Coordinates of C-alpha atoms and ligand atoms in Angstrom, one line a residue:
M1 CA -42.6 27.4 2.3
F2 CA -39.1 26.3 3.3
E3 CA -37.6 22.5 3.6
T4 CA -35.5 21.2 6.0
V5 CA -33.0 19.2 5.4
I6 CA -30.7 17.3 7.9
G7 CA -28.1 14.7 7.7
L8 CA -26.8 12.4 11.7
E9 CA -23.8 11.6 12.2
V10 CA -23.5 8.6 14.4
H11 CA -21.3 7.3 17.0
V12 CA -21.5 3.5 17.8
Q13 CA -18.9 2.1 19.9
L14 CA -18.1 -1.1 18.4
N15 CA -17.9 -4.3 21.0
T16 CA -14.6 -5.7 20.7
K17 CA -12.7 -7.4 23.5
T18 CA -10.3 -4.6 23.7
K19 CA -9.9 -1.5 22.4
L20 CA -9.0 0.3 19.0
F21 CA -5.3 0.8 19.1
C22 CA -4.1 -1.8 22.7
T23 CA -5.1 -4.8 24.0
C24 CA -6.3 -2.9 27.1
P25 CA -10.3 -4.4 28.0
T26 CA -12.9 -2.4 26.9
S27 CA -15.7 -4.6 29.5
F28 CA -16.9 -3.1 32.9
A29 CA -14.1 -1.8 35.1
E30 CA -14.4 -1.4 39.0
H31 CA -11.8 0.9 39.6
Q32 CA -11.3 4.0 37.6
N33 CA -8.3 4.3 35.2
M34 CA -7.6 1.0 35.2
N35 CA -7.9 -0.7 32.2
T36 CA -5.3 1.5 30.8
C37 CA -1.8 0.9 29.9
P38 CA 1.2 2.9 27.8
T39 CA -0.7 3.5 24.4
C40 CA -4.3 4.8 26.1
L41 CA -2.6 7.0 28.4
A42 CA -0.2 8.6 25.2
L43 CA 2.8 8.0 27.5
P44 CA 5.7 9.1 25.0
G45 CA 7.2 6.3 23.2
A46 CA 4.4 4.5 23.1
L47 CA 2.6 3.2 19.7
P48 CA -0.6 2.2 18.6
V49 CA -1.3 -1.5 16.8
V50 CA -4.7 -1.0 15.1
N51 CA -7.1 -3.9 16.1
K52 CA -7.9 -6.4 13.8
E53 CA -11.6 -7.2 15.5
A54 CA -12.6 -4.0 15.0
A55 CA -11.5 -3.2 11.7
V56 CA -13.5 -6.1 10.5
K57 CA -16.9 -5.3 12.7
A58 CA -16.3 -2.0 10.1
M59 CA -15.8 -3.7 7.1
R60 CA -18.9 -5.6 8.1
L61 CA -21.0 -2.5 8.1
G62 CA -20.1 -1.6 4.9
Y63 CA -21.2 -4.5 3.6
A64 CA -24.5 -4.1 5.4
I65 CA -25.0 -1.3 3.5
N66 CA -23.9 -1.6 -0.1
A67 CA -21.2 0.4 0.5
N68 CA -17.3 0.7 -0.7
V69 CA -15.1 -1.0 1.6
N70 CA -11.6 0.2 0.9
H71 CA -8.5 -1.7 1.3
T72 CA -6.9 0.6 2.7
S73 CA -7.3 3.2 4.3
Y74 CA -5.6 5.9 6.6
F75 CA -5.5 6.8 9.9
D76 CA -4.8 10.6 11.2
R77 CA -4.5 13.2 14.0
K78 CA -7.2 15.7 15.0
S79 CA -5.8 18.0 17.2
Y80 CA -7.7 19.2 19.8
F81 CA -6.7 19.7 24.1
Y82 CA -9.3 18.6 26.9
P83 CA -8.4 16.9 30.1
D84 CA -10.1 13.6 28.6
S85 CA -7.6 13.2 26.0
P86 CA -4.1 12.5 27.5
S87 CA -2.3 12.8 23.6
A88 CA -4.0 16.1 22.8
Y89 CA -5.3 14.3 19.3
Q90 CA -7.6 12.0 18.2
I91 CA -6.6 9.3 15.3
T92 CA -9.3 9.3 13.3
Q93 CA -10.4 8.6 8.9
L94 CA -10.0 11.5 7.5
T95 CA -9.1 11.3 4.7
K96 CA -9.7 7.7 3.7
A97 CA -12.4 6.0 5.8
I98 CA -12.6 2.5 5.6
V99 CA -16.2 2.1 4.5
Q100 CA -17.3 4.8 1.8
K101 CA -20.6 5.2 0.3
G102 CA -23.3 3.6 1.2
E103 CA -26.5 3.8 1.6
V104 CA -29.6 2.4 4.0
F105 CA -33.5 2.7 3.2
I106 CA -36.2 3.8 5.1
D107 CA -39.8 3.3 5.5
L108 CA -41.8 5.8 6.5
K109 CA -45.4 6.4 7.3
D110 CA -47.4 6.6 4.4
G111 CA -45.9 3.7 3.0
T112 CA -43.5 4.4 1.0
R113 CA -39.4 3.7 0.4
K114 CA -36.3 6.2 0.4
R115 CA -33.2 5.6 -0.2
I116 CA -30.3 7.9 2.5
G117 CA -26.8 8.2 0.7
M118 CA -24.2 7.2 3.1
T119 CA -21.1 9.5 2.9
Q120 CA -18.6 7.3 5.2
A121 CA -18.4 5.2 8.2
H122 CA -14.6 5.8 9.6
L123 CA -12.5 3.9 12.1
E124 CA -11.9 6.8 15.2
A125 CA -10.8 5.9 19.8
D126 CA -12.9 7.4 21.9
A127 CA -11.9 9.9 24.5
G128 CA -12.3 9.1 28.3
K129 CA -14.1 10.8 30.9
N130 CA -13.8 14.3 32.9
M131 CA -15.8 13.3 36.5
H132 CA -17.1 16.8 37.9
E133 CA -17.2 16.4 41.9
G134 CA -16.8 19.0 43.7
A135 CA -15.0 21.8 44.1
Y136 CA -12.5 18.8 41.8
S137 CA -12.6 17.5 38.6
K138 CA -11.3 13.8 37.8
V139 CA -10.1 12.3 34.7
D140 CA -11.1 8.9 33.9
L141 CA -9.6 7.2 30.9
N142 CA -11.3 3.2 31.0
R143 CA -12.6 4.2 27.6
S144 CA -9.7 6.2 26.6
G145 CA -8.7 4.4 23.3
T146 CA -12.3 2.2 22.8
P147 CA -13.3 1.6 19.0
L148 CA -15.5 4.2 17.8
L149 CA -17.4 3.8 14.3
E150 CA -18.4 7.1 13.0
I151 CA -20.9 6.8 10.4
V152 CA -21.9 9.5 8.2
S153 CA -24.9 10.5 5.8
D154 CA -25.4 12.8 3.6
P155 CA -27.9 15.4 3.7
D156 CA -30.5 12.8 2.3
M157 CA -33.8 13.6 5.3
R158 CA -36.5 16.0 5.4
S159 CA -37.8 16.0 8.1
S160 CA -37.6 14.2 11.8
E161 CA -39.9 11.6 10.9
E162 CA -36.8 10.5 7.8
A163 CA -33.9 11.0 10.6
V164 CA -35.7 8.4 13.5
A165 CA -36.7 6.4 10.7
F166 CA -33.0 6.5 9.4
L167 CA -31.8 5.9 13.0
K168 CA -33.6 3.3 14.4
K169 CA -33.1 1.4 11.1
L170 CA -29.3 1.9 11.5
H171 CA -29.6 0.9 15.4
S172 CA -31.4 -2.4 14.1
T173 CA -29.0 -2.6 11.3
V174 CA -26.3 -2.6 14.2
R175 CA -27.8 -5.0 16.2
Y176 CA -28.7 -7.5 14.1
L177 CA -24.8 -7.6 12.7
D178 CA -23.8 -7.9 16.8
I179 CA -20.9 -5.0 16.0
S180 CA -22.0 -2.2 19.0
D181 CA -24.5 -3.0 21.7
A182 CA -26.4 0.1 20.3
N183 CA -27.8 1.1 24.4
M184 CA -28.9 4.6 24.0
Q185 CA -28.6 5.3 27.5
E186 CA -25.5 4.1 27.8
G187 CA -23.6 6.2 24.9
S188 CA -23.0 3.3 23.3
F189 CA -24.8 5.0 20.5
R190 CA -25.4 8.2 20.1
C191 CA -25.6 11.1 17.6
D192 CA -24.7 14.3 15.9
V193 CA -27.9 15.9 14.3
N194 CA -27.5 18.9 11.8
V195 CA -30.7 20.6 10.8
S196 CA -31.1 23.8 8.3
I197 CA -33.6 25.1 6.1
R198 CA -34.1 26.2 2.5
P199 CA -37.0 28.2 1.2
K200 CA -39.0 25.4 -1.1
G201 CA -37.5 25.6 -4.6
Q202 CA -33.7 26.6 -3.7
E203 CA -31.2 24.5 -4.3
A204 CA -28.0 25.8 -2.0
F205 CA -28.6 24.8 1.2
G206 CA -28.8 26.5 4.0
T207 CA -26.8 27.2 7.0
R208 CA -26.4 24.0 9.3
V209 CA -26.4 23.6 12.5
E210 CA -24.9 21.0 14.5
I211 CA -26.5 19.3 17.7
K212 CA -24.5 17.3 19.5
N213 CA -24.4 13.8 21.1
I214 CA -28.3 12.8 21.2
N215 CA -28.9 9.7 22.4
S216 CA -32.9 9.2 22.1
F217 CA -35.0 8.9 19.3
K218 CA -37.6 11.7 21.3
F219 CA -35.1 14.1 21.5
V220 CA -33.7 13.8 18.0
A221 CA -37.0 14.1 16.6
A222 CA -37.8 17.2 19.3
S223 CA -34.4 19.2 19.2
I224 CA -35.3 18.7 15.4
A225 CA -38.6 21.0 16.0
Y226 CA -37.5 23.0 17.6
E227 CA -34.8 23.8 15.2
V228 CA -36.4 23.8 12.2
Q229 CA -39.3 26.4 14.0
R230 CA -35.9 28.4 15.4
Q231 CA -35.0 29.2 11.7
T232 CA -38.0 29.5 10.3
E233 CA -38.9 32.1 12.9
A234 CA -35.4 33.8 11.6
Y235 CA -35.8 33.7 8.6
E236 CA -39.3 35.5 8.3
D237 CA -38.2 38.1 10.5
G238 CA -35.0 39.0 8.2
V239 CA -32.4 38.1 10.9
Y240 CA -31.2 34.5 9.5
E241 CA -28.1 35.5 8.6
Q242 CA -27.8 36.6 12.2
E243 CA -29.1 34.6 14.0
V244 CA -28.5 31.2 12.0
N245 CA -25.0 30.7 12.2
Q246 CA -22.8 27.2 11.0
E247 CA -22.5 26.6 14.7
T248 CA -22.8 23.7 17.9
R249 CA -25.4 23.7 19.8
L250 CA -26.6 21.4 22.7
W251 CA -29.8 20.2 23.2
N252 CA -31.5 21.0 26.7
V253 CA -33.8 18.4 27.8
D254 CA -35.2 20.2 30.7
E255 CA -36.4 23.2 28.9
G256 CA -36.9 21.5 25.6
V257 CA -34.8 24.3 23.4
T258 CA -31.5 23.8 21.7
K259 CA -28.7 26.2 23.0
S260 CA -24.9 27.9 21.2
M261 CA -22.1 26.0 22.3
R262 CA -19.6 27.5 20.7
G263 CA -18.9 28.4 16.9
K264 CA -18.0 25.6 14.3
E265 CA -14.6 24.6 13.9
E266 CA -13.3 25.1 10.6
A267 CA -11.0 21.4 9.4
A268 CA -8.2 23.7 10.0
D269 CA -8.3 24.5 13.4
Y270 CA -8.1 20.8 14.1
R271 CA -4.0 21.0 12.2
Y272 CA -5.5 17.7 10.8
F273 CA -2.4 15.3 9.8
P274 CA -1.4 11.9 8.7
D275 CA -0.8 9.9 11.8
P276 CA 2.7 8.8 11.4
D277 CA 2.8 6.3 14.2
L278 CA 0.3 4.0 12.3
R279 CA 1.0 2.1 8.8
P280 CA -1.8 2.4 6.3
L281 CA -5.2 -0.6 7.3
V282 CA -4.8 -2.5 4.6
V283 CA -7.1 -5.4 4.7
T284 CA -6.4 -9.3 4.1
Q285 CA -8.6 -11.6 2.2
E286 CA -9.7 -13.3 5.5
M287 CA -10.5 -10.4 7.2
I288 CA -12.8 -9.9 4.2
A289 CA -14.1 -13.4 4.5
E290 CA -15.0 -13.0 8.2
A291 CA -16.9 -9.6 8.2
K292 CA -19.4 -10.9 4.6
I293 CA -20.6 -13.4 7.5
M294 CA -23.9 -11.9 7.9
P295 CA -27.1 -12.5 9.7
E296 CA -30.5 -12.2 7.3
L297 CA -30.9 -8.5 8.0
P298 CA -34.7 -6.4 8.2
D299 CA -35.3 -5.6 4.8
A300 CA -34.1 -9.5 3.9
K301 CA -36.6 -10.6 6.9
V302 CA -39.3 -8.7 5.6
K303 CA -38.8 -9.9 2.2
R304 CA -39.0 -13.5 3.4
Y305 CA -42.0 -12.7 5.6
I306 CA -44.0 -11.5 3.1
E307 CA -43.2 -13.7 -0.2
E308 CA -42.9 -17.0 1.9
L309 CA -45.0 -16.8 5.1
G310 CA -48.0 -14.0 3.3
L311 CA -47.4 -11.8 6.9
K312 CA -49.2 -8.3 6.1
L313 CA -45.8 -5.4 5.9
Y314 CA -46.9 -3.7 8.5
D315 CA -46.5 -7.0 10.3
A316 CA -43.5 -8.5 8.9
Q317 CA -42.1 -4.8 9.8
V318 CA -42.9 -4.4 13.2
I319 CA -41.4 -7.7 14.1
T320 CA -38.2 -7.4 12.5
A321 CA -37.6 -3.7 13.6
D322 CA -35.9 -5.5 16.9
K323 CA -33.5 -8.8 16.2
E324 CA -35.0 -9.9 19.8
M325 CA -38.4 -10.0 17.8
A326 CA -37.6 -11.6 14.8
Y327 CA -35.1 -14.3 16.3
Y328 CA -38.3 -15.4 19.1
F329 CA -40.5 -15.3 15.9
E330 CA -38.7 -17.4 14.2
E331 CA -38.3 -20.1 17.7
M332 CA -41.9 -19.8 17.6
L333 CA -42.2 -21.0 14.2
A334 CA -39.7 -24.0 15.0
Q335 CA -42.2 -25.6 17.5
G336 CA -44.8 -25.5 14.5
A337 CA -46.9 -22.2 15.8
V338 CA -48.7 -21.0 12.1
A339 CA -46.8 -17.7 11.0
K340 CA -49.9 -15.1 11.5
T341 CA -51.4 -16.6 14.5
A342 CA -47.6 -16.2 16.3
V343 CA -47.5 -12.9 14.9
T344 CA -50.5 -12.0 17.1
W345 CA -49.8 -14.1 19.6
L346 CA -46.8 -12.0 19.7
T347 CA -47.0 -9.0 19.3
S348 CA -50.7 -8.5 20.9
E349 CA -51.0 -11.4 23.8
L350 CA -47.6 -11.3 24.9
Q351 CA -46.0 -7.6 24.4
G352 CA -49.2 -6.5 26.0
R353 CA -48.9 -8.6 29.1
L354 CA -44.8 -7.9 28.7
N355 CA -45.9 -4.0 29.4
K356 CA -47.8 -4.1 31.9
I357 CA -45.2 -5.0 34.1
G358 CA -42.9 -3.3 32.7
S359 CA -40.9 -6.1 30.8
S360 CA -40.0 -6.3 26.8
I361 CA -38.7 -9.8 24.9
E362 CA -35.4 -9.9 26.2
T363 CA -36.3 -10.0 29.6
S364 CA -39.4 -11.5 28.9
P365 CA -40.6 -15.2 31.4
I366 CA -42.0 -16.9 28.9
D367 CA -39.7 -17.9 26.2
A368 CA -40.3 -18.2 22.8
K369 CA -40.3 -22.8 23.0
T370 CA -42.6 -21.8 25.5
L371 CA -45.2 -19.5 23.5
G372 CA -44.5 -21.1 20.0
T373 CA -45.9 -24.4 21.8
L374 CA -48.9 -22.7 23.1
V375 CA -49.9 -20.8 19.9
A376 CA -49.1 -24.5 18.1
N377 CA -52.1 -26.0 20.3
I378 CA -54.2 -23.5 19.2
S379 CA -53.4 -24.0 16.0
D380 CA -53.5 -27.4 15.4
D381 CA -57.0 -26.9 17.8
S382 CA -56.1 -29.0 20.4
I383 CA -56.7 -25.5 22.9
S384 CA -59.6 -22.3 21.9
G385 CA -58.0 -19.2 21.4
K386 CA -59.3 -18.5 24.8
G387 CA -57.8 -22.2 26.2
G388 CA -54.8 -20.0 25.4
K389 CA -55.1 -16.6 27.1
E390 CA -55.5 -18.4 30.6
L391 CA -52.6 -20.6 29.5
L392 CA -50.7 -17.8 29.0
D393 CA -51.9 -15.4 32.1
Y394 CA -51.2 -18.8 34.6
M395 CA -48.2 -19.2 33.3
M396 CA -46.9 -15.1 33.3
D397 CA -47.9 -16.0 37.3
N398 CA -46.1 -19.2 37.5
E399 CA -42.8 -20.8 37.7
S400 CA -44.4 -24.1 35.9
R401 CA -44.4 -23.6 32.2
D402 CA -44.5 -26.7 30.3
V403 CA -47.4 -26.2 27.9
N404 CA -48.4 -29.7 27.7
T405 CA -48.9 -30.4 31.0
L406 CA -50.4 -27.2 31.4
I407 CA -53.1 -28.1 29.0
D408 CA -54.2 -31.2 31.0
K409 CA -53.6 -29.7 34.5
L410 CA -55.9 -26.9 33.4
G411 CA -58.7 -28.6 31.1
L412 CA -57.7 -26.7 27.8
A413 CA -57.5 -29.7 26.6
Q414 CA -60.5 -28.7 23.4
V415 CA -62.7 -31.4 21.7
S416 CA -62.6 -31.2 18.3
D417 CA -63.9 -34.6 17.9
D418 CA -67.3 -35.2 15.9
G419 CA -68.6 -38.4 17.9
A420 CA -67.9 -36.8 21.2
I421 CA -69.4 -33.3 20.7
L422 CA -72.8 -35.0 18.4
V423 CA -73.4 -36.6 21.8
I424 CA -73.7 -33.3 23.0
I425 CA -75.6 -32.1 20.6
D426 CA -78.2 -34.7 20.5
E427 CA -78.9 -34.0 24.1
I428 CA -79.3 -30.4 24.4
L429 CA -81.4 -30.5 21.1
A430 CA -83.3 -33.6 22.6
G431 CA -84.0 -31.8 25.4
N432 CA -85.3 -28.3 23.7
P433 CA -87.7 -30.0 21.2
D434 CA -89.5 -26.5 21.3
K435 CA -87.1 -24.5 20.1
V436 CA -86.4 -27.0 17.5
E437 CA -89.6 -26.9 16.0
Q438 CA -89.4 -23.0 16.0
Y439 CA -85.8 -22.9 14.5
K440 CA -86.9 -24.9 11.8
G441 CA -90.3 -23.3 11.4
G442 CA -87.7 -20.1 10.6
K443 CA -86.6 -18.7 14.1
D444 CA -82.8 -18.0 12.8
K445 CA -81.9 -16.1 15.7
L446 CA -81.8 -19.7 17.6
F447 CA -78.9 -20.9 16.5
G448 CA -76.9 -18.8 18.7
F449 CA -78.4 -20.7 21.7
F450 CA -77.6 -24.4 20.8
V451 CA -73.8 -23.3 20.0
G452 CA -74.0 -21.7 23.2
Q453 CA -75.8 -24.1 24.9
T454 CA -73.2 -27.4 23.4
M455 CA -70.5 -24.6 24.5
K456 CA -72.2 -24.7 28.1
A457 CA -72.3 -28.1 28.2
S458 CA -69.2 -28.9 27.2
K459 CA -67.2 -26.6 30.2
G460 CA -66.0 -24.7 27.1
T461 CA -63.8 -27.4 25.5
A462 CA -65.7 -28.3 22.3
N463 CA -64.2 -26.4 19.3
P464 CA -66.6 -23.2 18.6
A465 CA -65.6 -24.0 14.7
K466 CA -66.8 -27.6 14.8
V467 CA -70.1 -26.9 17.1
N468 CA -71.1 -24.5 14.8
E469 CA -70.5 -27.0 11.7
L470 CA -72.0 -30.0 13.7
L471 CA -75.4 -28.5 14.9
K472 CA -76.0 -26.5 11.1
E473 CA -75.7 -30.7 9.8
R474 CA -77.9 -31.5 12.7
L475 CA -80.3 -29.0 12.5
S476 CA -80.7 -28.8 8.0
Ligands
ADP1 P1 -17.7 17.9 9.9 O1 -16.8 17.0 9.6 O2 -17.4 19.7 10.0 O3 -19.5 17.7 10.7 P2 -19.2 17.4 7.3 O4 -19.6 18.3 6.1 O5 -18.9 16.3 7.3 O6 -18.8 18.5 8.3 O7 -21.2 17.1 7.6 C1 -21.3 16.6 8.7 C2 -22.7 16.3 8.4 O8 -23.6 17.4 8.3 C3 -23.4 15.4 7.4 O9 -23.9 14.3 7.8 C4 -23.7 15.4 6.0 O10 -24.4 15.4 5.7 C5 -24.2 17.3 7.0 N1 -24.2 18.5 6.9 C6 -24.0 18.9 5.2 N2 -24.1 19.9 5.2 C7 -26.2 20.0 5.3 C8 -26.9 21.1 5.7 N3 -26.9 21.9 5.3 N4 -27.9 20.8 6.2 C9 -28.4 20.4 7.0 N5 -27.3 19.0 7.1 C10 -25.8 19.5 6.3
MG2 MG1 -19.6 16.3 12.8
ZN3 ZN1 -4.5 0.3 26.8

């Protein structure tokens, strides 16, 4: 039996206004090489100056994951030649990163919680992009020098489930912290997956392969499954030494396999050395204060939702996994919606309808105030659950979304007033003396008939709980 060992390196593109070492904007550029200057083009003599906003955002992650935030850290040059890097080196932090030794907690399907250690998070400059068009290759340096935070985990994960849970937690965290868009399709959150296996009980780690640049949770899981199988088979066939090498592999989406890209470079190959153009990054008290300004994070929200709102663990996790969902939920509560009812209406009624039209919470045609008001009306019995669904369907299809106006317009107001309901009940009972007789003689099943008749006579507007209560009174 084998055990899988996984460590992840996540590249998060920081959402700063300007690049890491120059004042070029990081925003979308209409033309290639438009957002460039002598520094990010690596022209001789141009000097880098570190971006304070990038440092503060890195520090904020550090505080959020309980790490050491170093008050002095250093930049190093990692040498390699590739056309998208005009300096022929990348500026990164090798020896002393701004953030070291943190932790992230993940929640697993079996209800357990696990701590994943974080080795470090360091600042580095991204490269440009090579674009291959027919016989030509072009280089676009708009991305050259944009700030990346590379977050490195300890080799603490033991399954693809743990790896995906870790990535989702980190993804959610950087989004709450608002330090990155973390858009996986656009590559602003991408990861390298390091995988090895070892016989159960063996202490030494096996040989790891590094699968580069994966940009979806699904591919992370699939590439791990593939690698574990490949490495296990090699072990069982007695060819582990020959076939499992420390190397860089790529996930081939079409074939569903990993393929060897290149042998793993040793650190020596990169000829790392301290960047002589950059002074040590020394953080100020002002930067520390700014970095510590932090929203409530998912773990704290889960705890509060359970303790103060009485939600179930699972519901609290679903709501907080995504900051848009959590903020939507909290806005619903501000409108007077009862928490548990709000969960159902958000995660099943609204989400189900959004799925059908290919929309999401972020692009929902129904905003949180509107759904919150709708649920508040259910919570105080102004409308029934059934009426609420009718109202939600109506608002999904129509531009007019003023809940209180629509309750009148669609005739959804629920009658909870005892007097009004009793008038109807008395009419029904008077009209069916024989059935009343049978009921009193022991035919309990007829109770449902009376409820049905009353609801029908009220055209569905009577509060069913009230109808039940008042009927019981009248028939006893
Ligand atoms: P490099 O910088 O060369 O990629 P590191 O030693 O910094 O190498 O490790 C990178 C990642 O690989 C880390 O996330 C670490 O947890 C992980 N890792 C290290 N050894 C193993 C192993 N034997 N199996 C799986 N992952 C590993
Ligand atoms: Mg690496
Ligand atoms: Zn520039």
